[in-house]
PDB file of C-alpha atoms in Angstrom:
ATOM      1  CA  MET A  11     -14.949  16.354  25.675  1.00 67.00           C
ATOM      2  CA  MET A  12     -11.630  15.680  23.909  1.00 72.00           C
ATOM      3  CA  TYR A  13     -10.512  13.475  26.816  1.00 81.00           C
ATOM      4  CA  LEU A  14     -13.768  11.479  26.612  1.00 87.00           C
ATOM      5  CA  SER A  15     -13.308  11.066  22.870  1.00 88.00           C
ATOM      6  CA  LYS A  16      -9.822   9.621  23.406  1.00 88.00           C
ATOM      7  CA  ILE A  17     -11.170   7.149  25.983  1.00 90.00           C
ATOM      8  CA  ILE A  18     -13.921   5.998  23.597  1.00 92.00           C
ATOM      9  CA  ASN A  19     -11.402   5.665  20.762  1.00 93.00           C
ATOM     10  CA  LEU A  20      -9.096   3.522  22.926  1.00 92.00           C
ATOM     11  CA  PHE A  21     -12.025   1.409  24.151  1.00 93.00           C
ATOM     12  CA  ARG A  22     -13.095   0.698  20.545  1.00 95.00           C
ATOM     13  CA  ILE A  23      -9.589  -0.496  19.688  1.00 95.00           C
ATOM     14  CA  LYS A  24      -9.235  -2.703  22.771  1.00 95.00           C
ATOM     15  CA  PHE A  25     -12.743  -4.157  22.418  1.00 93.00           C
ATOM     16  CA  ALA A  26     -12.165  -4.914  18.728  1.00 94.00           C
ATOM     17  CA  GLN A  27      -8.869  -6.614  19.551  1.00 93.00           C
ATOM     18  CA  SER A  28     -10.646  -8.757  22.162  1.00 94.00           C
ATOM     19  CA  LEU A  29     -13.268  -9.808  19.612  1.00 92.00           C
ATOM     20  CA  ASN A  30     -10.507 -10.547  17.143  1.00 89.00           C
ATOM     21  CA  TYR A  31      -8.817 -12.769  19.732  1.00 91.00           C
ATOM     22  CA  LEU A  32     -12.086 -14.648  20.213  1.00 92.00           C
ATOM     23  CA  TYR A  33     -12.231 -15.159  16.445  1.00 88.00           C
ATOM     24  CA  TYR A  34      -8.788 -16.792  16.424  1.00 87.00           C
ATOM     25  CA  LEU A  35      -9.757 -19.013  19.341  1.00 92.00           C
ATOM     26  CA  SER A  36     -13.109 -20.105  17.927  1.00 91.00           C
ATOM     27  CA  SER A  37     -12.939 -19.469  14.134  1.00 85.00           C
ATOM     28  CA  ILE A  38     -16.438 -17.983  14.434  1.00 86.00           C
ATOM     29  CA  ASN A  39     -16.621 -15.332  11.711  1.00 83.00           C
ATOM     30  CA  VAL A  40     -19.128 -13.143  13.524  1.00 88.00           C
ATOM     31  CA  PHE A  41     -16.437 -12.112  16.021  1.00 90.00           C
ATOM     32  CA  ARG A  42     -14.233 -10.849  13.188  1.00 87.00           C
ATOM     33  CA  TYR A  43     -17.079  -9.026  11.457  1.00 87.00           C
ATOM     34  CA  LEU A  44     -17.983  -7.265  14.721  1.00 92.00           C
ATOM     35  CA  ALA A  45     -14.334  -6.402  15.355  1.00 92.00           C
ATOM     36  CA  ASN A  46     -14.041  -4.795  11.900  1.00 91.00           C
ATOM     37  CA  ILE A  47     -17.227  -2.775  12.420  1.00 92.00           C
ATOM     38  CA  ILE A  48     -16.226  -1.520  15.877  1.00 94.00           C
ATOM     39  CA  ILE A  49     -12.663  -0.527  14.996  1.00 95.00           C
ATOM     40  CA  TYR A  50     -13.422   1.065  11.622  1.00 95.00           C
ATOM     41  CA  GLY A  51     -12.519   4.759  11.799  1.00 95.00           C
ATOM     42  CA  ALA A  52     -10.759   4.567  15.170  1.00 96.00           C
ATOM     43  CA  SER A  53      -7.385   6.319  15.178  1.00 96.00           C
ATOM     44  CA  LEU A  54      -3.839   5.702  16.381  1.00 95.00           C
ATOM     45  CA  GLU A  55      -1.100   8.327  16.284  1.00 94.00           C
ATOM     46  CA  MET A  56       2.395   7.086  15.515  1.00 92.00           C
ATOM     47  CA  GLU A  57       5.453   9.281  14.919  1.00 90.00           C
ATOM     48  CA  GLY A  58       3.314  12.374  14.453  1.00 91.00           C
ATOM     49  CA  ILE A  59       0.973  10.732  11.929  1.00 95.00           C
ATOM     50  CA  LYS A  60      -2.649  10.040  12.809  1.00 96.00           C
ATOM     51  CA  PHE A  61      -3.685   6.784  11.147  1.00 97.00           C
ATOM     52  CA  TYR A  62      -7.318   5.720  10.837  1.00 97.00           C
ATOM     53  CA  LEU A  63      -7.941   1.987  11.158  1.00 96.00           C
ATOM     54  CA  SER A  64      -9.970  -0.266   8.877  1.00 93.00           C
ATOM     55  CA  SER A  65      -9.505  -3.556  10.772  1.00 91.00           C
ATOM     56  CA  PRO A  66      -7.838  -4.952  13.926  1.00 92.00           C
ATOM     57  CA  SER A  67      -4.759  -6.014  11.935  1.00 90.00           C
ATOM     58  CA  ASP A  68      -4.044  -2.342  11.226  1.00 93.00           C
ATOM     59  CA  VAL A  69      -3.084  -1.845  14.881  1.00 93.00           C
ATOM     60  CA  ALA A  70       0.124  -3.816  14.255  1.00 91.00           C
ATOM     61  CA  GLU A  71       0.699  -2.391  10.786  1.00 91.00           C
ATOM     62  CA  VAL A  72       0.833   1.261  11.868  1.00 93.00           C
ATOM     63  CA  ARG A  73       3.569   0.583  14.424  1.00 91.00           C
ATOM     64  CA  PRO A  74       7.110   1.648  13.383  1.00 89.00           C
ATOM     65  CA  GLU A  75       8.448  -1.923  13.561  1.00 88.00           C
ATOM     66  CA  TYR A  76       5.999  -3.159  10.883  1.00 87.00           C
ATOM     67  CA  GLU A  77       7.990  -4.175   7.765  1.00 85.00           C
ATOM     68  CA  LYS A  78      10.821  -2.040   9.150  1.00 88.00           C
ATOM     69  CA  THR A  79      13.445  -3.655   6.908  1.00 88.00           C
ATOM     70  CA  VAL A  80      11.480  -2.815   3.752  1.00 90.00           C
ATOM     71  CA  PHE A  81      10.773   0.736   4.915  1.00 91.00           C
ATOM     72  CA  ILE A  82      14.444   1.416   5.699  1.00 92.00           C
ATOM     73  CA  TYR A  83      15.470   0.181   2.243  1.00 91.00           C
ATOM     74  CA  MET A  84      12.857   2.394   0.570  1.00 93.00           C
ATOM     75  CA  LEU A  85      13.775   5.445   2.627  1.00 92.00           C
ATOM     76  CA  LYS A  86      17.497   5.104   1.877  1.00 92.00           C
ATOM     77  CA  VAL A  87      16.849   4.772  -1.851  1.00 92.00           C
ATOM     78  CA  ILE A  88      14.520   7.782  -1.883  1.00 91.00           C
ATOM     79  CA  HIS A  89      16.986   9.960   0.027  1.00 87.00           C
ATOM     80  CA  ILE A  90      19.686   9.101  -2.516  1.00 86.00           C
ATOM     81  CA  LEU A  91      17.394   9.919  -5.450  1.00 82.00           C
ATOM     82  CA  CYS A  92      16.182  13.154  -3.842  1.00 77.00           C
ATOM     83  CA  GLY A  93      19.768  14.275  -3.251  1.00 74.00           C
ATOM     84  CA  ASN A  94      19.922  15.638  -6.803  1.00 68.00           C
ATOM     85  CA  SER A  95      18.255  19.061  -6.728  1.00 66.00           C
ATOM     86  CA  ASN A  96      17.555  18.927 -10.488  1.00 79.00           C
ATOM     87  CA  SER A  97      15.442  15.800 -10.147  1.00 83.00           C
ATOM     88  CA  ILE A  98      11.812  15.393  -9.123  1.00 89.00           C
ATOM     89  CA  CYS A  99      11.482  12.456  -6.755  1.00 93.00           C
ATOM     90  CA  MET A 100       8.262  10.409  -6.873  1.00 95.00           C
ATOM     91  CA  PHE A 101       7.173   7.521  -4.644  1.00 97.00           C
ATOM     92  CA  ILE A 102       4.217   5.470  -5.910  1.00 98.00           C
ATOM     93  CA  ASP A 103       2.539   3.258  -3.326  1.00 98.00           C
ATOM     94  CA  VAL A 104       0.465   0.666  -5.187  1.00 98.00           C
ATOM     95  CA  GLY A 105      -1.891  -0.951  -2.704  1.00 96.00           C
ATOM     96  CA  ALA A 106      -1.496   1.828  -0.146  1.00 96.00           C
ATOM     97  CA  HIS A 107      -4.189   0.462   2.201  1.00 95.00           C
ATOM     98  CA  ILE A 108      -4.575   3.078   4.992  1.00 96.00           C
ATOM     99  CA  GLY A 109      -1.302   4.808   4.116  1.00 96.00           C
ATOM    100  CA  VAL A 110       1.246   3.176   6.411  1.00 95.00           C
ATOM    101  CA  HIS A 111       4.188   3.497   4.002  1.00 96.00           C
ATOM    102  CA  ALA A 112       2.913   6.395   1.884  1.00 97.00           C
ATOM    103  CA  LEU A 113       2.420   8.758   4.822  1.00 97.00           C
ATOM    104  CA  ARG A 114       5.717   7.881   6.476  1.00 96.00           C
ATOM    105  CA  ILE A 115       7.639   8.378   3.239  1.00 95.00           C
ATOM    106  CA  ALA A 116       5.825  11.679   2.595  1.00 95.00           C
ATOM    107  CA  ARG A 117       6.634  12.931   6.105  1.00 94.00           C
ATOM    108  CA  SER A 118      10.280  11.792   5.908  1.00 92.00           C
ATOM    109  CA  CYS A 119      10.827  13.227   2.404  1.00 91.00           C
ATOM    110  CA  PRO A 120       8.860  16.498   2.147  1.00 91.00           C
ATOM    111  CA  ASN A 121      10.338  17.250  -1.299  1.00 89.00           C
ATOM    112  CA  CYS A 122       9.141  13.928  -2.707  1.00 92.00           C
ATOM    113  CA  LEU A 123       5.804  13.642  -4.513  1.00 95.00           C
ATOM    114  CA  VAL A 124       3.893  10.625  -3.151  1.00 97.00           C
ATOM    115  CA  LEU A 125       1.035   8.887  -4.963  1.00 98.00           C
ATOM    116  CA  ALA A 126      -1.005   6.525  -2.760  1.00 98.00           C
ATOM    117  CA  ILE A 127      -3.116   4.187  -4.908  1.00 98.00           C
ATOM    118  CA  GLU A 128      -5.826   2.185  -3.130  1.00 97.00           C
ATOM    119  CA  PRO A 129      -8.840   0.486  -4.800  1.00 96.00           C
ATOM    120  CA  ASN A 130     -10.789  -0.468  -1.655  1.00 95.00           C
ATOM    121  CA  PRO A 131     -13.202   2.444  -0.976  1.00 94.00           C
ATOM    122  CA  SER A 132     -13.300   1.743   2.777  1.00 93.00           C
ATOM    123  CA  CYS A 133      -9.510   1.829   3.116  1.00 94.00           C
ATOM    124  CA  TYR A 134      -9.308   4.824   0.773  1.00 97.00           C
ATOM    125  CA  ARG A 135     -11.577   6.805   3.111  1.00 97.00           C
ATOM    126  CA  MET A 136      -9.261   6.046   6.044  1.00 97.00           C
ATOM    127  CA  LEU A 137      -6.258   6.992   3.902  1.00 97.00           C
ATOM    128  CA  THR A 138      -7.664  10.395   2.932  1.00 97.00           C
ATOM    129  CA  ARG A 139      -8.693  11.121   6.533  1.00 97.00           C
ATOM    130  CA  ALA A 140      -5.121  10.430   7.650  1.00 97.00           C
ATOM    131  CA  ILE A 141      -3.680  12.705   4.959  1.00 97.00           C
ATOM    132  CA  LYS A 142      -5.995  15.538   5.988  1.00 95.00           C
ATOM    133  CA  SER A 143      -5.645  15.189   9.756  1.00 94.00           C
ATOM    134  CA  SER A 144      -1.844  14.823   9.623  1.00 92.00           C
ATOM    135  CA  ARG A 145      -1.556  17.844   7.276  1.00 92.00           C
ATOM    136  CA  ILE A 146       0.814  16.120   4.885  1.00 94.00           C
ATOM    137  CA  ASN A 147       0.648  18.082   1.656  1.00 93.00           C
ATOM    138  CA  ASN A 148       2.927  16.097  -0.637  1.00 95.00           C
ATOM    139  CA  VAL A 149       0.832  12.901  -0.804  1.00 97.00           C
ATOM    140  CA  HIS A 150      -2.079  12.448  -3.209  1.00 97.00           C
ATOM    141  CA  ALA A 151      -4.520   9.542  -2.962  1.00 98.00           C
ATOM    142  CA  ILE A 152      -6.094   7.772  -5.944  1.00 98.00           C
ATOM    143  CA  ASN A 153      -9.134   5.524  -5.439  1.00 97.00           C
ATOM    144  CA  ALA A 154      -8.409   2.930  -8.149  1.00 97.00           C
ATOM    145  CA  GLY A 155      -6.469  -0.251  -8.748  1.00 97.00           C
ATOM    146  CA  LEU A 156      -3.498  -0.813 -11.040  1.00 97.00           C
ATOM    147  CA  SER A 157      -3.698  -3.674 -13.524  1.00 96.00           C
ATOM    148  CA  ASP A 158      -2.785  -4.695 -17.082  1.00 96.00           C
ATOM    149  CA  MET A 159      -5.804  -2.903 -18.584  1.00 96.00           C
ATOM    150  CA  ASP A 160      -7.858   0.288 -18.273  1.00 97.00           C
ATOM    151  CA  GLY A 161     -11.491  -0.145 -17.235  1.00 97.00           C
ATOM    152  CA  TYR A 162     -13.092  -1.921 -14.297  1.00 96.00           C
ATOM    153  CA  GLY A 163     -12.104  -4.956 -12.264  1.00 94.00           C
ATOM    154  CA  THR A 164     -13.759  -7.198  -9.680  1.00 93.00           C
ATOM    155  CA  LEU A 165     -12.334  -6.517  -6.226  1.00 93.00           C
ATOM    156  CA  CYS A 166     -12.669  -9.175  -3.518  1.00 91.00           C
ATOM    157  CA  ILE A 167     -12.848  -7.766   0.022  1.00 87.00           C
ATOM    158  CA  LYS A 168     -11.519 -10.264   2.572  1.00 78.00           C
ATOM    159  CA  PRO A 169     -13.229 -10.643   5.967  1.00 69.00           C
ATOM    160  CA  ILE A 170     -10.021 -11.364   7.821  1.00 63.00           C
ATOM    161  CA  THR A 171      -7.919  -8.217   7.476  1.00 59.00           C
ATOM    162  CA  ALA A 172      -9.978  -5.859   5.293  1.00 61.00           C
ATOM    163  CA  THR A 173      -7.408  -6.461   2.552  1.00 74.00           C
ATOM    164  CA  SER A 174      -8.608  -6.794  -1.014  1.00 85.00           C
ATOM    165  CA  SER A 175      -7.490  -8.537  -4.184  1.00 87.00           C
ATOM    166  CA  PHE A 176      -8.262  -8.660  -7.892  1.00 88.00           C
ATOM    167  CA  VAL A 177      -7.007 -12.241  -8.285  1.00 86.00           C
ATOM    168  CA  GLU A 178      -7.571 -14.011  -4.953  1.00 81.00           C
ATOM    169  CA  LEU A 179     -11.343 -14.279  -5.313  1.00 78.00           C
ATOM    170  CA  SER A 180     -12.191 -16.946  -2.730  1.00 79.00           C
ATOM    171  CA  ASN A 181     -13.576 -16.325   0.768  1.00 79.00           C
ATOM    172  CA  CYS A 182     -14.843 -12.831  -0.060  1.00 83.00           C
ATOM    173  CA  TYR A 183     -17.408 -11.228   2.187  1.00 79.00           C
ATOM    174  CA  ASN A 184     -18.026  -8.620  -0.509  1.00 86.00           C
ATOM    175  CA  THR A 185     -17.135  -8.064  -4.167  1.00 90.00           C
ATOM    176  CA  MET A 186     -17.406  -4.840  -6.124  1.00 93.00           C
ATOM    177  CA  GLN A 187     -16.524  -3.346  -9.479  1.00 95.00           C
ATOM    178  CA  VAL A 188     -13.868  -0.637  -9.128  1.00 96.00           C
ATOM    179  CA  PRO A 189     -11.875   1.468 -11.616  1.00 97.00           C
ATOM    180  CA  VAL A 190      -8.528   0.056 -12.753  1.00 97.00           C
ATOM    181  CA  LEU A 191      -5.832   1.488 -14.974  1.00 97.00           C
ATOM    182  CA  GLN A 192      -2.353   0.678 -16.149  1.00 98.00           C
ATOM    183  CA  LEU A 193       0.583   2.422 -14.551  1.00 98.00           C
ATOM    184  CA  ASP A 194       1.638   3.307 -18.097  1.00 97.00           C
ATOM    185  CA  THR A 195      -1.640   5.213 -18.526  1.00 97.00           C
ATOM    186  CA  LEU A 196      -1.098   7.111 -15.278  1.00 97.00           C
ATOM    187  CA  MET A 197       2.502   7.976 -16.144  1.00 96.00           C
ATOM    188  CA  ARG A 198       1.526   9.208 -19.609  1.00 94.00           C
ATOM    189  CA  PHE A 199      -0.753  11.714 -17.891  1.00 94.00           C
ATOM    190  CA  ILE A 200       1.864  12.750 -15.314  1.00 93.00           C
ATOM    191  CA  THR A 201       4.610  13.252 -17.879  1.00 90.00           C
ATOM    192  CA  GLN A 202       2.495  15.807 -19.688  1.00 90.00           C
ATOM    193  CA  PHE A 203       3.483  18.081 -16.807  1.00 89.00           C
ATOM    194  CA  ILE A 204       6.797  16.641 -15.613  1.00 86.00           C
ATOM    195  CA  PRO A 205       9.567  15.790 -18.122  1.00 85.00           C
ATOM    196  CA  TYR A 206      10.698  12.159 -18.140  1.00 81.00           C
ATOM    197  CA  ASP A 207      14.361  13.129 -17.748  1.00 83.00           C
ATOM    198  CA  ARG A 208      13.663  14.908 -14.443  1.00 85.00           C
ATOM    199  CA  LEU A 209      11.681  12.096 -12.804  1.00 91.00           C
ATOM    200  CA  LYS A 210      13.287   9.708 -10.333  1.00 92.00           C
ATOM    201  CA  VAL A 211      10.721   7.096  -9.346  1.00 95.00           C
ATOM    202  CA  VAL A 212      10.440   4.482  -6.590  1.00 97.00           C
ATOM    203  CA  ILE A 213       7.438   2.141  -6.694  1.00 97.00           C
ATOM    204  CA  LYS A 214       6.128  -0.074  -3.889  1.00 98.00           C
ATOM    205  CA  ILE A 215       3.733  -2.834  -5.012  1.00 97.00           C
ATOM    206  CA  ASP A 216       1.703  -4.790  -2.447  1.00 95.00           C
ATOM    207  CA  VAL A 217      -1.427  -6.036  -4.197  1.00 94.00           C
ATOM    208  CA  GLU A 218      -2.317  -9.399  -2.676  1.00 89.00           C
ATOM    209  CA  GLY A 219      -1.225 -11.652  -5.539  1.00 91.00           C
ATOM    210  CA  ALA A 220      -1.938  -9.288  -8.470  1.00 94.00           C
ATOM    211  CA  GLU A 221       1.668  -8.087  -8.814  1.00 96.00           C
ATOM    212  CA  LEU A 222       2.122  -9.591 -12.302  1.00 97.00           C
ATOM    213  CA  LYS A 223      -0.910  -7.703 -13.613  1.00 96.00           C
ATOM    214  CA  VAL A 224       0.508  -4.455 -12.224  1.00 97.00           C
ATOM    215  CA  LEU A 225       3.926  -5.120 -13.750  1.00 98.00           C
ATOM    216  CA  ARG A 226       2.515  -5.989 -17.189  1.00 97.00           C
ATOM    217  CA  GLY A 227       0.597  -2.718 -17.157  1.00 97.00           C
ATOM    218  CA  ALA A 228       3.830  -0.889 -16.300  1.00 98.00           C
ATOM    219  CA  ALA A 229       6.115  -2.305 -19.023  1.00 97.00           C
ATOM    220  CA  LEU A 230       6.575   1.003 -20.875  1.00 96.00           C
ATOM    221  CA  THR A 231       7.247   2.837 -17.606  1.00 96.00           C
ATOM    222  CA  LEU A 232       9.884   0.285 -16.600  1.00 97.00           C
ATOM    223  CA  ARG A 233      11.700   0.722 -19.907  1.00 95.00           C
ATOM    224  CA  ALA A 234      11.435   4.524 -20.058  1.00 93.00           C
ATOM    225  CA  LEU A 235      11.934   5.579 -16.415  1.00 94.00           C
ATOM    226  CA  MET A 236      13.745   2.547 -14.958  1.00 95.00           C
ATOM    227  CA  PRO A 237      12.130   3.011 -11.522  1.00 96.00           C
ATOM    228  CA  ILE A 238      13.408   1.168  -8.472  1.00 96.00           C
ATOM    229  CA  LEU A 239      10.807  -1.379  -7.374  1.00 98.00           C
ATOM    230  CA  PHE A 240       9.856  -2.841  -4.011  1.00 97.00           C
ATOM    231  CA  ILE A 241       7.425  -5.702  -4.622  1.00 97.00           C
ATOM    232  CA  GLU A 242       5.650  -8.225  -2.455  1.00 96.00           C
ATOM    233  CA  VAL A 243       5.544 -11.415  -4.532  1.00 96.00           C
ATOM    234  CA  ARG A 244       3.450 -14.486  -3.767  1.00 94.00           C
ATOM    235  CA  GLU A 245       5.515 -17.675  -3.914  1.00 93.00           C
ATOM    236  CA  ARG A 246       3.192 -19.115  -6.587  1.00 94.00           C
ATOM    237  CA  ASN A 247       4.026 -16.105  -8.817  1.00 95.00           C
ATOM    238  CA  LEU A 248       7.766 -16.210  -8.235  1.00 96.00           C
ATOM    239  CA  LYS A 249       8.779 -18.074 -11.399  1.00 96.00           C
ATOM    240  CA  ASP A 250       6.733 -15.828 -13.712  1.00 97.00           C
ATOM    241  CA  PHE A 251       7.860 -12.752 -11.769  1.00 97.00           C
ATOM    242  CA  LYS A 252      11.547 -13.567 -12.225  1.00 96.00           C
ATOM    243  CA  ARG A 253      11.032 -14.296 -15.921  1.00 97.00           C
ATOM    244  CA  PHE A 254       9.183 -10.999 -16.470  1.00 97.00           C
ATOM    245  CA  MET A 255      11.770  -8.926 -14.602  1.00 97.00           C
ATOM    246  CA  ASP A 256      14.570 -10.613 -16.527  1.00 97.00           C
ATOM    247  CA  ASP A 257      12.808  -9.714 -19.790  1.00 96.00           C
ATOM    248  CA  MET A 258      12.592  -6.109 -18.519  1.00 97.00           C
ATOM    249  CA  ASP A 259      16.377  -6.238 -17.875  1.00 96.00           C
ATOM    250  CA  TYR A 260      15.979  -5.851 -14.109  1.00 97.00           C
ATOM    251  CA  LYS A 261      18.012  -7.443 -11.341  1.00 97.00           C
ATOM    252  CA  CYS A 262      16.023  -8.485  -8.251  1.00 97.00           C
ATOM    253  CA  GLN A 263      16.938  -9.641  -4.765  1.00 95.00           C
ATOM    254  CA  ARG A 264      14.813 -10.782  -1.846  1.00 95.00           C
ATOM    255  CA  ILE A 265      15.126  -8.379   1.096  1.00 94.00           C
ATOM    256  CA  TYR A 266      12.520  -9.671   3.566  1.00 89.00           C
ATOM    257  CA  GLU A 267      10.144 -12.647   3.414  1.00 89.00           C
ATOM    258  CA  GLU A 268       8.002 -12.112   0.243  1.00 94.00           C
ATOM    259  CA  ASN A 269       9.452  -8.639  -0.406  1.00 95.00           C
ATOM    260  CA  TRP A 270      11.833  -8.039  -3.303  1.00 97.00           C
ATOM    261  CA  MET A 271      13.864  -5.052  -4.458  1.00 97.00           C
ATOM    262  CA  CYS A 272      14.410  -4.712  -8.229  1.00 97.00           C
ATOM    263  CA  VAL A 273      16.794  -2.326 -10.018  1.00 96.00           C
ATOM    264  CA  ALA A 274      17.257  -1.825 -13.764  1.00 96.00           C
ATOM    265  CA  LYS A 275      20.556  -3.292 -14.967  1.00 90.00           C
ATOM    266  CA  GLY A 276      21.207  -0.296 -17.211  1.00 73.00           C
TER     267      GLY A 276
END
């Protein structure tokens, strides 16, 4: 029975990829919709972690070579921060999707507390399934978005990759109201239990164009904790991003394509 299940799982992935290929050849949306439906919930195991897929594009994203440069940078920084036994290391994955970075960081750094924040309910379900099936105990998932306010926001679900955005609201196949909060609000809650002076924080932000909203809602956290940031920045946001980070007294450098690493100057 287990062998049959594996065959069916592999068939779903291959069939969905074939439909996805037909979509790129023809631009007929029905092929992509069918591909997303067929592959949703199928699994791929990579490096001892069982990922659950939300769309055909996830097949490439769960592979170790996906954004390898960014991952290596993050892992090196976290290992340095976790080297101090008196500190509590925290990795916050904003826009965790199905957990590609969050789960790998949690597995590589078992003493690090990982928060995986994902507003899309469909991706969140795949994320929590992966956490449970891979038995990774130091990662906690939050089904919400980060923004510059506390309340609710309109989330646009894209038909192409099952990604979602609070600001890129065109070509949605579905929109929904989901909870949003500021990172400052979340950190105020966390620091009721963990002293500020013991926290060493690394934050990854990949939010499909909403990075400035996330940063504005994290201004107090940036000043108080001076976390190291890894941010995917849309080119249209680059000027405002650089101005904001300069105001926060951060130094930023591009490390790979749209990905930036930012460190507090102090």
